[in-house]
Short mmCIF file of C-alpha atoms in Angstrom, two decimals:
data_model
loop_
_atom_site.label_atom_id
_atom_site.label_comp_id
_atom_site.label_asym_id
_atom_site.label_seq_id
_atom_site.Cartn_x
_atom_site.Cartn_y
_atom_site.Cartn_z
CA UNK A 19 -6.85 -32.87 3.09
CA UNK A 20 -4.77 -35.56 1.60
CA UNK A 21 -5.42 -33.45 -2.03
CA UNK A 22 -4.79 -30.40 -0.87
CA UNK A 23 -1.72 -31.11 0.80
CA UNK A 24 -0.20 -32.91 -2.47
CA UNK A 25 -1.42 -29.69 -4.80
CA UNK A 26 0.59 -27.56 -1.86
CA UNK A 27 4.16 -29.98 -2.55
CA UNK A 28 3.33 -29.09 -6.13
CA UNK A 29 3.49 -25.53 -5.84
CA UNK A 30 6.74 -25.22 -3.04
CA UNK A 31 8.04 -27.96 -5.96
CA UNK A 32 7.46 -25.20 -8.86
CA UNK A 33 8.33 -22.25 -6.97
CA UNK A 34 11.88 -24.02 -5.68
CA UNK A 35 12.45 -25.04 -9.23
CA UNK A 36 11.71 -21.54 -10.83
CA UNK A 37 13.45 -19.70 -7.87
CA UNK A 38 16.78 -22.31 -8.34
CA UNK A 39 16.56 -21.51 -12.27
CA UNK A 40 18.24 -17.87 -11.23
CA UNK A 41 15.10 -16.44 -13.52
CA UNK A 42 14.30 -13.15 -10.59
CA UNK A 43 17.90 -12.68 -9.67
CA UNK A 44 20.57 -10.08 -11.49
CA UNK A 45 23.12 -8.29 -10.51
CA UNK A 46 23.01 -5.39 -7.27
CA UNK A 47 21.80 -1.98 -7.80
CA UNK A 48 24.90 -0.30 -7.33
CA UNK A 49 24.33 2.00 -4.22
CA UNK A 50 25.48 6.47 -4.13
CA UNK A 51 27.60 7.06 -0.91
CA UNK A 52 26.47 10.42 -1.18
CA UNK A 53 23.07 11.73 1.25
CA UNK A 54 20.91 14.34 0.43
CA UNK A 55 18.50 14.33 3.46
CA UNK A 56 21.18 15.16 5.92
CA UNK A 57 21.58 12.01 7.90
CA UNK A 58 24.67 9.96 8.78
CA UNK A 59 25.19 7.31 6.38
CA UNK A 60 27.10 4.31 7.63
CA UNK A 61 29.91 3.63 5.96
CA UNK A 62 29.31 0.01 5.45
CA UNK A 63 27.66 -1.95 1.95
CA UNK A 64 25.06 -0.10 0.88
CA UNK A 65 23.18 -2.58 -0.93
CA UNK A 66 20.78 -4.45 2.14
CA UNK A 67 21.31 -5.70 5.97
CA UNK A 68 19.69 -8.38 6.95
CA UNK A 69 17.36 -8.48 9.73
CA UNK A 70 15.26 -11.12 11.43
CA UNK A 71 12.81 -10.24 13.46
CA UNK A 72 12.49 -10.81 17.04
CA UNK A 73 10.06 -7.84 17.75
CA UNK A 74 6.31 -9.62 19.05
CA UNK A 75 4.16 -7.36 16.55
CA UNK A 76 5.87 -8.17 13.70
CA UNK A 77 4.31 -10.75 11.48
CA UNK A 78 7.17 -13.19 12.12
CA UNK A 79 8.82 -14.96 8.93
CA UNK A 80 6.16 -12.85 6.34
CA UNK A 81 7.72 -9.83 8.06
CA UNK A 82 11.57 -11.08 7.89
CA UNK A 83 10.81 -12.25 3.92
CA UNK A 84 9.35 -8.09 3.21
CA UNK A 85 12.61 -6.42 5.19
CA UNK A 86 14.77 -8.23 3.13
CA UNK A 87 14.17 -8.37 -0.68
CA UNK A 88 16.25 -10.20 -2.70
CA UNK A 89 19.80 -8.75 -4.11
CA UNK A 90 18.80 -7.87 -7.86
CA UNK A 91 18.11 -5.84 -10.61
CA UNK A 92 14.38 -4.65 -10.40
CA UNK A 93 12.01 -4.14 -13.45
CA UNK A 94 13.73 -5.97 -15.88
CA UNK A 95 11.94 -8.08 -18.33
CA UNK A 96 12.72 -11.44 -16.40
CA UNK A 97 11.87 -9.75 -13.18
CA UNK A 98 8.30 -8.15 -14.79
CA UNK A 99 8.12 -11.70 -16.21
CA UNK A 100 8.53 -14.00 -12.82
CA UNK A 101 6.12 -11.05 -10.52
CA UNK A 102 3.82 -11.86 -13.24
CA UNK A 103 3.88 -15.73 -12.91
CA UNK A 104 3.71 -15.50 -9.37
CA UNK A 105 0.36 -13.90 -9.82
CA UNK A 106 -0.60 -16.58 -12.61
CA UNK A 107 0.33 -19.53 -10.05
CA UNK A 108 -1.67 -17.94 -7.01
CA UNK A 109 -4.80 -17.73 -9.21
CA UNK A 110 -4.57 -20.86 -10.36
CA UNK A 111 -3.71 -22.04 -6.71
CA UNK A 112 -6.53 -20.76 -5.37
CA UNK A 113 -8.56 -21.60 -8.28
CA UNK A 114 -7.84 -25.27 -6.81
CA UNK A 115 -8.12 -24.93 -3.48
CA UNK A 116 -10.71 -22.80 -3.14
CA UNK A 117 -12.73 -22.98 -6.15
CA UNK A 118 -15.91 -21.72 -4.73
CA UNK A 119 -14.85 -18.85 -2.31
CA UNK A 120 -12.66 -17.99 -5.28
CA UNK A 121 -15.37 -18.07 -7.65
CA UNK A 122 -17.72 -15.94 -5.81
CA UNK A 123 -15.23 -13.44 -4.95
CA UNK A 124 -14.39 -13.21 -8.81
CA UNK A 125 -17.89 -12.53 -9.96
CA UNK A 126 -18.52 -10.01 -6.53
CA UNK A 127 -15.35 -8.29 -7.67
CA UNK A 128 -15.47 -7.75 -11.38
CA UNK A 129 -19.18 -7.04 -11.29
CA UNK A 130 -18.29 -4.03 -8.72
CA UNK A 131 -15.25 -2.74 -10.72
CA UNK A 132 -16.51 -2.85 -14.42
CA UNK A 133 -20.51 -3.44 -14.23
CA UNK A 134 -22.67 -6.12 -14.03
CA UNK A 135 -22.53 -7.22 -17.44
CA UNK A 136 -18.86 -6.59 -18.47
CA UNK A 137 -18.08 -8.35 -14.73
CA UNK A 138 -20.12 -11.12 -15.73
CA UNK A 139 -18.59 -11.50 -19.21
CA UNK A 140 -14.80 -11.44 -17.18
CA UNK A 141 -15.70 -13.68 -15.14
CA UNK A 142 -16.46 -16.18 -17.57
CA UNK A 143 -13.23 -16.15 -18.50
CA UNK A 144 -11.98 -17.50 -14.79
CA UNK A 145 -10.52 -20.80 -15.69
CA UNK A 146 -8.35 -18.22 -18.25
CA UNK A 147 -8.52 -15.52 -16.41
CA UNK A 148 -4.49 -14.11 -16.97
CA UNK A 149 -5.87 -13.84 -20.78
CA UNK A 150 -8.81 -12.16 -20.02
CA UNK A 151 -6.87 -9.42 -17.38
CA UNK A 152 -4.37 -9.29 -20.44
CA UNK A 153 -7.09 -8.41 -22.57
CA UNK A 154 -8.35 -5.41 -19.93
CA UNK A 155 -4.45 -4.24 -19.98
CA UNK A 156 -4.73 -4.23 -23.90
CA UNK A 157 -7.98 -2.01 -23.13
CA UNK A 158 -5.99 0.51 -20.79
CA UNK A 159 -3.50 1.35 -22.96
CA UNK A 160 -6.04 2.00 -25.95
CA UNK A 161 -8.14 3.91 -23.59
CA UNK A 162 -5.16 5.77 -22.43
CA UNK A 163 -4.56 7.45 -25.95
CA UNK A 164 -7.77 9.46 -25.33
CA UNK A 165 -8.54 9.61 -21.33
CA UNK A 166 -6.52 10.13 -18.95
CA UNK A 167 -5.26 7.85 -16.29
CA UNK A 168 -6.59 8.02 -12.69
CA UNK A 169 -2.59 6.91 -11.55
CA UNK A 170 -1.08 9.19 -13.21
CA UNK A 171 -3.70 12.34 -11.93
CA UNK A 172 -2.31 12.97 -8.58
CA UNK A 173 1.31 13.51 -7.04
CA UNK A 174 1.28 9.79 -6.07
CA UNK A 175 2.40 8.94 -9.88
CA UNK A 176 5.59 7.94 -8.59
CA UNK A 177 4.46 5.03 -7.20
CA UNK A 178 2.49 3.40 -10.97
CA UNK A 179 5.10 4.52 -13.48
CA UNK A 180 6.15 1.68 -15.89
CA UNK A 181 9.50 0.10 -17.09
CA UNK A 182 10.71 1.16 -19.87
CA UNK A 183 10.89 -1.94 -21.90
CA UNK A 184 8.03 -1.94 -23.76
CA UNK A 185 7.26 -6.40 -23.27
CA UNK A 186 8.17 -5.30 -19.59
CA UNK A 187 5.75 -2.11 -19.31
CA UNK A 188 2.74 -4.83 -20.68
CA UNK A 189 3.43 -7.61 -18.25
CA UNK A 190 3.77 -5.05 -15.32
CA UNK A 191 0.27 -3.37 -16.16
CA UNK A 192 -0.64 -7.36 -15.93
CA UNK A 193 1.05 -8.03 -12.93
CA UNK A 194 -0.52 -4.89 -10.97
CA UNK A 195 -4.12 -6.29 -12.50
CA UNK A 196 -3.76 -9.69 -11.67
CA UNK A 197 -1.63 -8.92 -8.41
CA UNK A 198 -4.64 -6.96 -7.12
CA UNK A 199 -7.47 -9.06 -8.27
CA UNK A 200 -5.65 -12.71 -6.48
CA UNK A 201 -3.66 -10.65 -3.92
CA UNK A 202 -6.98 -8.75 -2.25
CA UNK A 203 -8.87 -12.26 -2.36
CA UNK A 204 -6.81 -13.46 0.72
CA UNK A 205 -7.53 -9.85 1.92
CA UNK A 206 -11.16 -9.51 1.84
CA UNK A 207 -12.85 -12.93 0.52
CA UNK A 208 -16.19 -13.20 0.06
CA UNK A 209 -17.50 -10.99 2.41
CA UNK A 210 -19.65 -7.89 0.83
CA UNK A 211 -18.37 -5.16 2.98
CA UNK A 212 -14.32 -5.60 2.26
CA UNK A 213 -15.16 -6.35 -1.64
CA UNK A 214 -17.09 -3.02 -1.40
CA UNK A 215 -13.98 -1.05 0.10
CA UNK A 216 -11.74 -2.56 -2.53
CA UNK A 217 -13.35 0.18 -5.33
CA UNK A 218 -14.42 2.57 -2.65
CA UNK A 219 -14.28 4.17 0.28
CA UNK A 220 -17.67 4.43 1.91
CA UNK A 221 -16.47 3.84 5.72
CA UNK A 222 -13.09 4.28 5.57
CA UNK A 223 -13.00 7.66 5.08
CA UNK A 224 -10.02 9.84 6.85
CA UNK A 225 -12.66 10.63 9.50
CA UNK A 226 -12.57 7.20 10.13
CA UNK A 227 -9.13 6.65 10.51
CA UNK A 228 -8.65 9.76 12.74
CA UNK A 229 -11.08 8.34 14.93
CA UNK A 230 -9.77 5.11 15.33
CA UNK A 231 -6.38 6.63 16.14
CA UNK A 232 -7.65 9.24 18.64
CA UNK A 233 -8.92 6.25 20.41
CA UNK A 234 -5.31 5.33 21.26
CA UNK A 235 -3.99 8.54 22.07
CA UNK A 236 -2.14 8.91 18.56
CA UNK A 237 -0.81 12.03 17.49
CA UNK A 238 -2.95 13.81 14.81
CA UNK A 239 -2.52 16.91 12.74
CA UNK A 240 -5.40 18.95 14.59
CA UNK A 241 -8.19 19.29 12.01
CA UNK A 242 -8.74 23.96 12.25
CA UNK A 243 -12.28 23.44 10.90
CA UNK A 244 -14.29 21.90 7.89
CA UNK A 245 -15.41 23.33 4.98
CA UNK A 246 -18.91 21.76 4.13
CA UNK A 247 -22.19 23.53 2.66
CA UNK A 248 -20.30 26.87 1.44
CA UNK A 249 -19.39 27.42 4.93
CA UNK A 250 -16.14 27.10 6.89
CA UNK A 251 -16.86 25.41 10.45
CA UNK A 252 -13.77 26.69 12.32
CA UNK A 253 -13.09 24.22 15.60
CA UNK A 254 -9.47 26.16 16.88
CA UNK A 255 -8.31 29.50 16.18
CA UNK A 256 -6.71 30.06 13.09
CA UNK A 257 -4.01 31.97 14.76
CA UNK A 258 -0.99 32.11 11.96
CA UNK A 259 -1.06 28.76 11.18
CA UNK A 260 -0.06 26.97 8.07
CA UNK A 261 -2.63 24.67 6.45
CA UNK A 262 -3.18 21.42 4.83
CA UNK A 263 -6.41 20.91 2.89
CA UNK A 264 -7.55 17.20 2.43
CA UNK A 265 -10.66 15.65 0.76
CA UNK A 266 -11.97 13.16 3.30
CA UNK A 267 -12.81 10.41 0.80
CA UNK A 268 -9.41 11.09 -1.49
CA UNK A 269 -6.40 9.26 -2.02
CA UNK A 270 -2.66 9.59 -3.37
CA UNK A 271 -2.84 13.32 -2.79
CA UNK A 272 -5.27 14.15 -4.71
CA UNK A 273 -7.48 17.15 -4.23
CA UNK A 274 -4.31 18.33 -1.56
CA UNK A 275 -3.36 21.93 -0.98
CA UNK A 276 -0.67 23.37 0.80
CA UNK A 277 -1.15 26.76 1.66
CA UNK A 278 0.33 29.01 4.15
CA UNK A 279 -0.50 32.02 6.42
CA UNK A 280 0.69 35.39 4.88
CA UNK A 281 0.77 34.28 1.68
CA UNK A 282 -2.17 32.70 0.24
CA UNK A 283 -4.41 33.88 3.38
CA UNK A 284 -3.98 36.51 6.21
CA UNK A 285 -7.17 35.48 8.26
CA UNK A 286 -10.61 33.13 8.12
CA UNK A 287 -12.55 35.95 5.53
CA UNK A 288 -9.69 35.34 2.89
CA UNK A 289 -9.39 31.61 3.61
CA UNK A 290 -13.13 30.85 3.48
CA UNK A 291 -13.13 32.51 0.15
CA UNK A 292 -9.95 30.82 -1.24
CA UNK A 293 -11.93 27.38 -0.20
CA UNK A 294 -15.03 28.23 -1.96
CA UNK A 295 -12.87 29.11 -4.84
CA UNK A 296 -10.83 25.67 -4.86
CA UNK A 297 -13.56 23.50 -3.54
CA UNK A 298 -17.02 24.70 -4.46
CA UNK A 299 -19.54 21.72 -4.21
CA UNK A 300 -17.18 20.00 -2.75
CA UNK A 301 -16.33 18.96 1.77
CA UNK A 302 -12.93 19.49 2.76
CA UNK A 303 -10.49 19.01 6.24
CA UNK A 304 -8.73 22.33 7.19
CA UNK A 305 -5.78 20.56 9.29
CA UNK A 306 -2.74 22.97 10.99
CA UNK A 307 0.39 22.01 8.91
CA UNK A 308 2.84 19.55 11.14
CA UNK A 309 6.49 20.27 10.33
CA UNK A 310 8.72 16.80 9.94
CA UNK A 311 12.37 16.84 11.58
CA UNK A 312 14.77 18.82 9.91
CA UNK A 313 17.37 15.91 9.86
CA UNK A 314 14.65 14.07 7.92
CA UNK A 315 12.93 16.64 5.67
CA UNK A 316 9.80 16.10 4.24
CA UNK A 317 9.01 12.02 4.39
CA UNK A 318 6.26 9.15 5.15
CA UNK A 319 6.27 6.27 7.19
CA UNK A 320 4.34 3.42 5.21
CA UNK A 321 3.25 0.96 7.66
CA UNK A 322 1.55 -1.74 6.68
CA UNK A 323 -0.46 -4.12 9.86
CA UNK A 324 -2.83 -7.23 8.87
CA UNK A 325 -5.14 -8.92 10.86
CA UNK A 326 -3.41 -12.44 11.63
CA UNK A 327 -5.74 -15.77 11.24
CA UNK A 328 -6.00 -15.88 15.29
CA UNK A 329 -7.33 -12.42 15.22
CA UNK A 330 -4.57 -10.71 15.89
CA UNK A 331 -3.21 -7.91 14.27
CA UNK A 332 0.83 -7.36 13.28
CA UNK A 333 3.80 -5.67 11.36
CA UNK A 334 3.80 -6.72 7.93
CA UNK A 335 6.45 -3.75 6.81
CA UNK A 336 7.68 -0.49 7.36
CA UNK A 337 8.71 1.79 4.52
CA UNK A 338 10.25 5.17 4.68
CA UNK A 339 9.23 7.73 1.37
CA UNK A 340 12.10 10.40 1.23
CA UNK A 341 14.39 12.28 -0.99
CA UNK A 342 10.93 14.72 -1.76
CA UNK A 343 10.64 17.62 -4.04
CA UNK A 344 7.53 19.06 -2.80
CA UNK A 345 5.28 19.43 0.40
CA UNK A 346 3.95 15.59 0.28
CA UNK A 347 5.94 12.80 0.35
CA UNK A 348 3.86 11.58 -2.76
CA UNK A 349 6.84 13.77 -4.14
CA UNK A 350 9.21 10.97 -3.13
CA UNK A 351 12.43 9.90 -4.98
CA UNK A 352 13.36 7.44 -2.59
CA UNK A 353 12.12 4.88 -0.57
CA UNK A 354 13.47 2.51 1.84
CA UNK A 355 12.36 -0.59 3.92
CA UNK A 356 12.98 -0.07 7.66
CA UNK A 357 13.86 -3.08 10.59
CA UNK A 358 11.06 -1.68 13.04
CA UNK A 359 12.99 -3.58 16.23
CA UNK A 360 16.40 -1.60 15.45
CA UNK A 361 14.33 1.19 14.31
CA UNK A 362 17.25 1.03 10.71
CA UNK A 363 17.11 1.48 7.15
CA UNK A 364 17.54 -2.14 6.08
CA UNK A 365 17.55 -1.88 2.53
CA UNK A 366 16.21 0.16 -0.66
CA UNK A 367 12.40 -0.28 -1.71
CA UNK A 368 13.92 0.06 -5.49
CA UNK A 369 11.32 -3.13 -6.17
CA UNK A 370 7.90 -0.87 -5.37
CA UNK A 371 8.04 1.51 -8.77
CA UNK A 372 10.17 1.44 -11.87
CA UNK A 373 10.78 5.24 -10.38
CA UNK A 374 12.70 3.77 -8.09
CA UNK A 375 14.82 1.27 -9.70
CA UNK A 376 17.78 2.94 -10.45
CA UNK A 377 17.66 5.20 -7.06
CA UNK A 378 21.00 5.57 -5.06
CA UNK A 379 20.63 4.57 -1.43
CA UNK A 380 22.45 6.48 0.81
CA UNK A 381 20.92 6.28 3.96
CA UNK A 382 20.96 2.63 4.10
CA UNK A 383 22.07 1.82 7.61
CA UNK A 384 21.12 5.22 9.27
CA UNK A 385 18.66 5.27 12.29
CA UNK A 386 14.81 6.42 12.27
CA UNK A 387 14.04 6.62 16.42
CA UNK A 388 10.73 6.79 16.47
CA UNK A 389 9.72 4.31 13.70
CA UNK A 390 8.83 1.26 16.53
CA UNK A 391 6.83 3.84 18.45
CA UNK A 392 4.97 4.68 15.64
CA UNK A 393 4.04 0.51 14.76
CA UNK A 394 3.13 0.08 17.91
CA UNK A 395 0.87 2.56 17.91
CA UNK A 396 -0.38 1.40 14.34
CA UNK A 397 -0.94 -1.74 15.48
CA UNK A 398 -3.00 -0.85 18.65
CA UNK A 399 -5.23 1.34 16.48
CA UNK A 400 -5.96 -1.58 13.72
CA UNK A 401 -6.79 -3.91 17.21
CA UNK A 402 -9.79 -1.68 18.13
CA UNK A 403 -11.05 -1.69 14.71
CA UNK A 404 -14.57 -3.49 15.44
CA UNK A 405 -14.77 -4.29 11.26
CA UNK A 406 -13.03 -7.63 11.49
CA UNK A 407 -12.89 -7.71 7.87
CA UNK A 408 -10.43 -5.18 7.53
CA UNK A 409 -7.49 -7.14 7.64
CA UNK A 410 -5.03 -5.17 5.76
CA UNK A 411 -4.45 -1.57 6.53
CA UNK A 412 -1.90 0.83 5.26
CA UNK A 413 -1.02 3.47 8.03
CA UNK A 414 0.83 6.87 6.42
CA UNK A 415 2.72 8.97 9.45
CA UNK A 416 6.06 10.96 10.38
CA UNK A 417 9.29 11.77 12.37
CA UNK A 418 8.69 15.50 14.08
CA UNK A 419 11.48 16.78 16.50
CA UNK A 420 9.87 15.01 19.52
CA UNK A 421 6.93 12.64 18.39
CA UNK A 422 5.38 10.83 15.58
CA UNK A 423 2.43 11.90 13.86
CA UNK A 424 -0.28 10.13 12.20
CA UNK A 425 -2.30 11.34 8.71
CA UNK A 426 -4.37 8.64 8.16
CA UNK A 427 -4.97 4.93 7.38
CA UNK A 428 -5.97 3.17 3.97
CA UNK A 429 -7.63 -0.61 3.36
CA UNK A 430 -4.10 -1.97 2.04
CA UNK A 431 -5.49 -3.39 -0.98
CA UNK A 432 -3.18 -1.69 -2.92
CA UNK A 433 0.12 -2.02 -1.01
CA UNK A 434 -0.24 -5.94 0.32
CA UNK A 435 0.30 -7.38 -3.23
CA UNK A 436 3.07 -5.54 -3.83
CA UNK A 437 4.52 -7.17 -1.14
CA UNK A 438 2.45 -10.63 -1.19
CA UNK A 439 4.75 -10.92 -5.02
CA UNK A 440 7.79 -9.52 -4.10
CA UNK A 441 9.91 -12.61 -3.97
CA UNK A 442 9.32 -16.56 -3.70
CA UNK A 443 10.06 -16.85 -0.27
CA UNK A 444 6.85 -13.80 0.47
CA UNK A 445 4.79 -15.48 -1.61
CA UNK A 446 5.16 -18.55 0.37
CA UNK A 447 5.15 -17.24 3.59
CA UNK A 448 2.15 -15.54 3.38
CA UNK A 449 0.57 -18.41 1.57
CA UNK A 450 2.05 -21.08 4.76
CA UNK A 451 0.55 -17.93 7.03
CA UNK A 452 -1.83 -16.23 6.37
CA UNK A 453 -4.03 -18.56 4.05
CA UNK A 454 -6.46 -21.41 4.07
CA UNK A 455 -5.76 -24.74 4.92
CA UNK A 456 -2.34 -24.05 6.56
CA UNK A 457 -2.31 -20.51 8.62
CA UNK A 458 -3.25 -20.84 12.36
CA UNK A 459 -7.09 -20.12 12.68
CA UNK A 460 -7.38 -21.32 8.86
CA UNK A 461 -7.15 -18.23 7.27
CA UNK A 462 -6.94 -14.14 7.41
CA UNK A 463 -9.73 -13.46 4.72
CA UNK A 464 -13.12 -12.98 6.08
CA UNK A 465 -16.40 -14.67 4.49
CA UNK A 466 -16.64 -18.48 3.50
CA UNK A 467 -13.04 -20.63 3.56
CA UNK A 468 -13.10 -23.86 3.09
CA UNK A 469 -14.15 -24.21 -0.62
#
């Protein structure tokens, strides 16, 4: 104990000396008093209010440190550069103090992501392992010149573009690597099931998730019928209604279709055929097409609940996706981080994507009733969950005239180390929270902890 609490004054020591050095702070993103989704902007600084939470889901000081990001220029070179050594000092920090939980979750993970033997040869390199990620990212960007890119394949894109810079583009395609590979270690640990769900989906399926919400009365797009086996099973009428099709083991909008009554169908003959057209071989969810508020237009809630070390489950963020060209909000051109117990717009999410770096922020200070309804609710759902393992889950939902509705939930594999690196003061907090020897209960990750 005495070592590990020594290492653990070493790293707050490096972290307060690399966050006094000024290295991850530049000047504000100026902010656009202008609004294109129709809401009330205040008329007050644009640029971030600061919250602190009060609200008993919310995940306390983690929470507080995620609604309010730091004042700066995002996707930079020295901002690509610190994310990055973030992720380089929590592998190394785990490394230490959990070198054999650490280790067996590196050889479990790489094996399932690039094959036995290339996972075997990777994890060799785990004393090193920032030079052998940078060697993968050297990889992906050769590979990229002849195949494409599974990020950039669906309508989600916005969310995996890269800087500009070309140093910064390389150490961001590190950073995401290395993020994910450290970041989903305090997520799932060594148990078999949550390193499983980190490549795919074999339980958490949007079946799943609609269960698990029906089981607390949330509000779900009503799923028509299911097209399985070249035939359409039709559970409600058609009637005239609008449609959403969804692959129940898809992601980021892929394999979506928007199609509505009148013109692309006029009745169950013409949309059975249009479905074995579109999605021969293939099962797919016929859901009725939920309209958002007008004030709003088309947008996602991004809520984000984890599974705290005493079993419980709270608020890690809220995010609003807005500003959208298309039918999904994986059309987004802005995004925003919400104060769930004021139910505001706290601040710009200009630090998720370099597509939303330079975004004017308009609605900053407007209200989104609704939004604590909707965590609540979240959070209820991820507390019946009987897989204890999951302890990260992204929950995707939004604002209609007189409710919120619910799409679907996702392991949060993906969306926790964005926020896990966001700033010093997360990384800590989450660290001091959440992770073996110092959060209450030990730790959040399931499997083995100590060592």
């Amino acid at each position: 104990k005495a070592t590990v609490s020594v290492l653990y004054c070493i790293f707050l020591l490096l972290v307060t000396i690399m966050s006094a050095s000024g290295l991850h702070r530049r000047s504000v993103v100026p902010q656009s008093p202008a609004s294109s989704q129709g809401l009330t902007p205040d008329t007050s600084p644009k640029s971030a209010t600061t919250f602190e939470s009060n609200t008993n889901i919310t995940a306390g000081k983690l929470y507080d440190a995620c609604n309010n990001p730091p004042n700066q220029k995002w996707f930079t070179l020295s901002d690509c550069a610190w994310r990055y050594s973030m992720t380089v000092l929590l592998h190394y920090w785990s490394l230490i103090t959990s070198p054999i939980a650490y280790t067996k979750y590196t050889f479990l993970h790489n094996m399932l992501w690039y094959g036995t033997v290339p996972g075997i040869a990777l994890s060799l390199f785990l004393p090193i392992m920032p030079v052998g990620i940078a060697i993968l990212v050297v990889i992906k960007m050769i590979n990229s010149i002849f195949f494409d890119d599974w990020s950039m394949a669906g309508p989600g894109r916005v969310f995996f573009v890269k800087p500009k810079n070309p140093i910064a583009s390389f150490l961001w395609d590190c950073y995401l690597k290395q993020s994910m590979y450290v970041g989903q270690f305090y997520l799932v640990g060594t148990d078999n099931d949550a390193i499983t769900h980190t490549w795919h989906d074999i339980l958490l399926t949007k079946d799943f998730w609609r269960d698990s919400l029906n089981r607390v009365d949330g509000r779900l797009p009503r799923e028509l019928g299911r097209w399985a086996n070249k035939k359409l099973t039709m559970n409600y009428s058609l009637g005239e209604c609008d449609v959403v099709v969804k692959l129940p083991d898809s992601y980021l909008g892929i394999g979506d279709a928007f199609w509505s009554y009148g013109k692309d169908y006029n009745n169950v003959e013409e949309l059975t055929a249009r479905l074995e057209k579109e999605y021969a071989g293939k099962e797919a969810m016929v859901l009725e097409m939920v309209r958002p508020k007008k004030s709003l237009g088309v947008h996602s809630l991004d809520i984000v609940t984890v599974r705290t070390p005493d079993d419980d489950v709270k608020v890690l963020s809220c995010l609003l996706w807005t500003d959208c060209t298309g039918s999904s909000s994986h059309s987004c051109r802005a995004g925003y981080s919400i104060d769930i117990e004021t139910e505001t717009i706290s601040a710009p999410a200009s630090w998720y994507s370099p597509f939303f770096a330079e975004m004017n922020a308009p609605l900053v200070g407007s209200k989104m009733v609704g939004v604590l309804e909707a965590c609540e609710t979240a959070v209820a759902a991820h507390k019946q969950i009987k897989e204890k393992w999951l302890t990260a889950v992204g929950w995707d939902a939004m604002i209609m005239k007189d409710e919120v509705v619910f799409f679907e939930g996702n392991f949060a594999g993906a969306r926790t180390p964005r926020r896990m690196f966001l700033s010093a003061s997360c990384l800590m907090e989450f660290i001091r929270s959440m992770a073996w020897p110092f959060g209450r209960g030990k730790s959040m990750r399931p499997g083995i902890q100590a060592f």
